[in-house]
Amino acid sequence: MTAGPGETPSFDRDIKNLFRGSDREAMLGAFDLWSYDDVSKHAAPILERLQDGTMPCDGAWPPANVAIFARWVAGGMPR
Ligand code: HEM
């Protein structure tokens, strides 16, 4: 299940699974993309890199996925 249009996405249900195992491994030196605490703490730079298309390094996310992440941030980053 994903969050409906009027609903705030949650980390466990909607955000964590957007990050591949290979994303997590590539970024472990900076933060753990499968950790709620790390992703919420680094949400601003993560969102910036998703929006400017420079992360992931092997190709930008589809705009719909970037929008889900942006909605999660705007909604207060529920776990
Ligand atoms: C959705 C997945 C990813 C997100 C959200 C992400 C996010 C970020 C962020 C926010 C930074 C800046 C970190 C800082 O300055 O402390 C960064 C840097 C970096 N990431 Fe990722 N990353 C992702 C996937 C990947 C992948 C798949 C690779 C390559 C295998 C990669 C390689 C790098 C490298 C080499 C840097 C340092 C150089 C730079 O800032 O461009 N990342 N990433």
Coordinates of C-alpha atoms and ligand atoms in Angstrom, one line a residue:
M1 CA 0.0 0.0 0.0
T2 CA 1.2 3.5 -0.7
A3 CA -0.2 6.8 0.7
G4 CA -3.2 8.1 -1.1
P5 CA -3.2 11.6 -2.6
G6 CA -4.4 13.4 0.5
E7 CA -2.4 11.3 2.9
T8 CA 1.1 11.9 4.4
P9 CA 3.4 9.1 3.5
S10 CA 5.2 7.3 6.3
F11 CA 8.8 6.2 6.4
D12 CA 8.1 2.5 7.0
R13 CA 5.4 2.1 4.5
D14 CA 6.3 4.5 1.7
I15 CA 9.8 5.9 1.9
K16 CA 12.2 3.1 3.0
N17 CA 11.4 0.9 0.0
L18 CA 12.2 3.7 -2.4
F19 CA 15.9 3.1 -1.6
R20 CA 17.6 0.1 -3.2
G21 CA 20.1 -2.1 -1.3
S22 CA 22.7 -0.7 -3.6
D23 CA 21.7 2.9 -2.7
R24 CA 22.0 2.1 1.0
E25 CA 25.4 0.5 0.5
A26 CA 26.8 3.4 -1.6
M27 CA 25.8 5.9 1.0
L28 CA 26.6 4.1 4.2
G29 CA 29.7 6.3 4.8
A30 CA 27.4 9.3 5.1
F31 CA 24.1 7.9 6.4
D32 CA 21.9 4.8 6.4
L33 CA 19.1 5.2 3.9
W34 CA 17.1 2.4 5.6
S35 CA 17.3 4.1 9.0
Y36 CA 14.4 6.4 9.9
D37 CA 16.7 8.4 12.2
D38 CA 19.4 9.0 9.5
V39 CA 17.0 9.8 6.7
S40 CA 15.0 12.2 8.8
K41 CA 18.1 13.9 10.1
H42 CA 19.6 14.3 6.5
A43 CA 16.2 14.9 4.8
A44 CA 17.1 18.3 3.4
P45 CA 20.2 17.4 1.5
I46 CA 18.7 14.1 0.4
L47 CA 15.6 15.9 -1.0
E48 CA 17.9 18.5 -2.7
R49 CA 19.9 15.7 -4.5
L50 CA 16.7 13.9 -5.5
Q51 CA 15.2 17.0 -6.9
D52 CA 18.3 18.2 -8.8
G53 CA 18.6 14.6 -10.2
T54 CA 22.2 14.1 -9.0
M55 CA 21.3 11.2 -6.7
P56 CA 21.1 8.2 -7.1
C57 CA 24.4 8.4 -9.0
D58 CA 23.1 6.1 -11.8
G59 CA 20.0 7.9 -12.7
A60 CA 17.4 10.3 -11.3
W61 CA 14.2 9.0 -9.7
P62 CA 10.9 9.3 -11.6
P63 CA 9.3 12.6 -10.6
A64 CA 6.4 10.8 -8.8
N65 CA 8.9 9.2 -6.4
V66 CA 10.6 12.5 -5.7
A67 CA 7.1 14.0 -5.0
I68 CA 6.4 11.2 -2.4
F69 CA 9.6 12.0 -0.6
A70 CA 8.9 15.8 -0.7
R71 CA 5.4 15.1 0.7
W72 CA 6.9 13.1 3.5
V73 CA 9.2 15.9 4.4
A74 CA 6.5 18.5 4.2
G75 CA 4.2 16.4 6.3
G76 CA 6.6 16.2 9.2
M77 CA 8.4 13.0 8.4
P78 CA 6.2 10.4 10.2
R79 CA 7.8 7.1 11.0
Ligands
HEM1 C1 18.3 7.5 -3.7 C2 19.6 7.1 -3.4 C3 20.6 8.1 -3.0 C4 20.4 9.3 -2.2 C5 19.2 9.9 -1.6 C6 21.8 9.9 -2.1 C7 22.0 11.0 -1.4 C8 23.3 11.7 -1.4 C9 23.5 12.9 -0.7 C10 22.5 13.7 0.1 C11 24.8 13.2 -0.8 C12 25.6 14.3 -0.2 C13 26.2 13.8 1.1 C14 27.0 14.8 1.8 O1 27.4 15.8 1.2 O2 27.3 14.6 3.0 C15 25.4 12.1 -1.6 C16 26.7 12.0 -2.0 C17 27.3 11.0 -2.8 N1 26.6 9.9 -3.2 FE1 24.7 9.5 -3.0 N2 22.7 9.1 -2.8 C18 22.0 8.0 -3.3 C19 22.6 6.9 -4.1 C20 23.8 6.9 -4.5 C21 24.4 5.9 -5.4 C22 23.6 4.7 -6.0 C23 25.7 6.2 -5.5 C24 26.8 5.5 -6.4 C25 26.9 4.2 -6.4 C26 26.0 7.4 -4.7 C27 27.2 7.9 -4.6 C28 27.5 9.1 -4.0 C29 28.8 9.8 -3.9 C30 30.1 9.3 -4.6 C31 28.7 10.9 -3.2 C32 29.8 12.0 -2.8 C33 30.0 12.9 -4.0 C34 28.8 13.8 -4.2 O3 28.4 14.5 -3.3 O4 28.3 13.8 -5.4 N3 24.9 7.7 -4.1 N4 24.4 11.2 -1.9

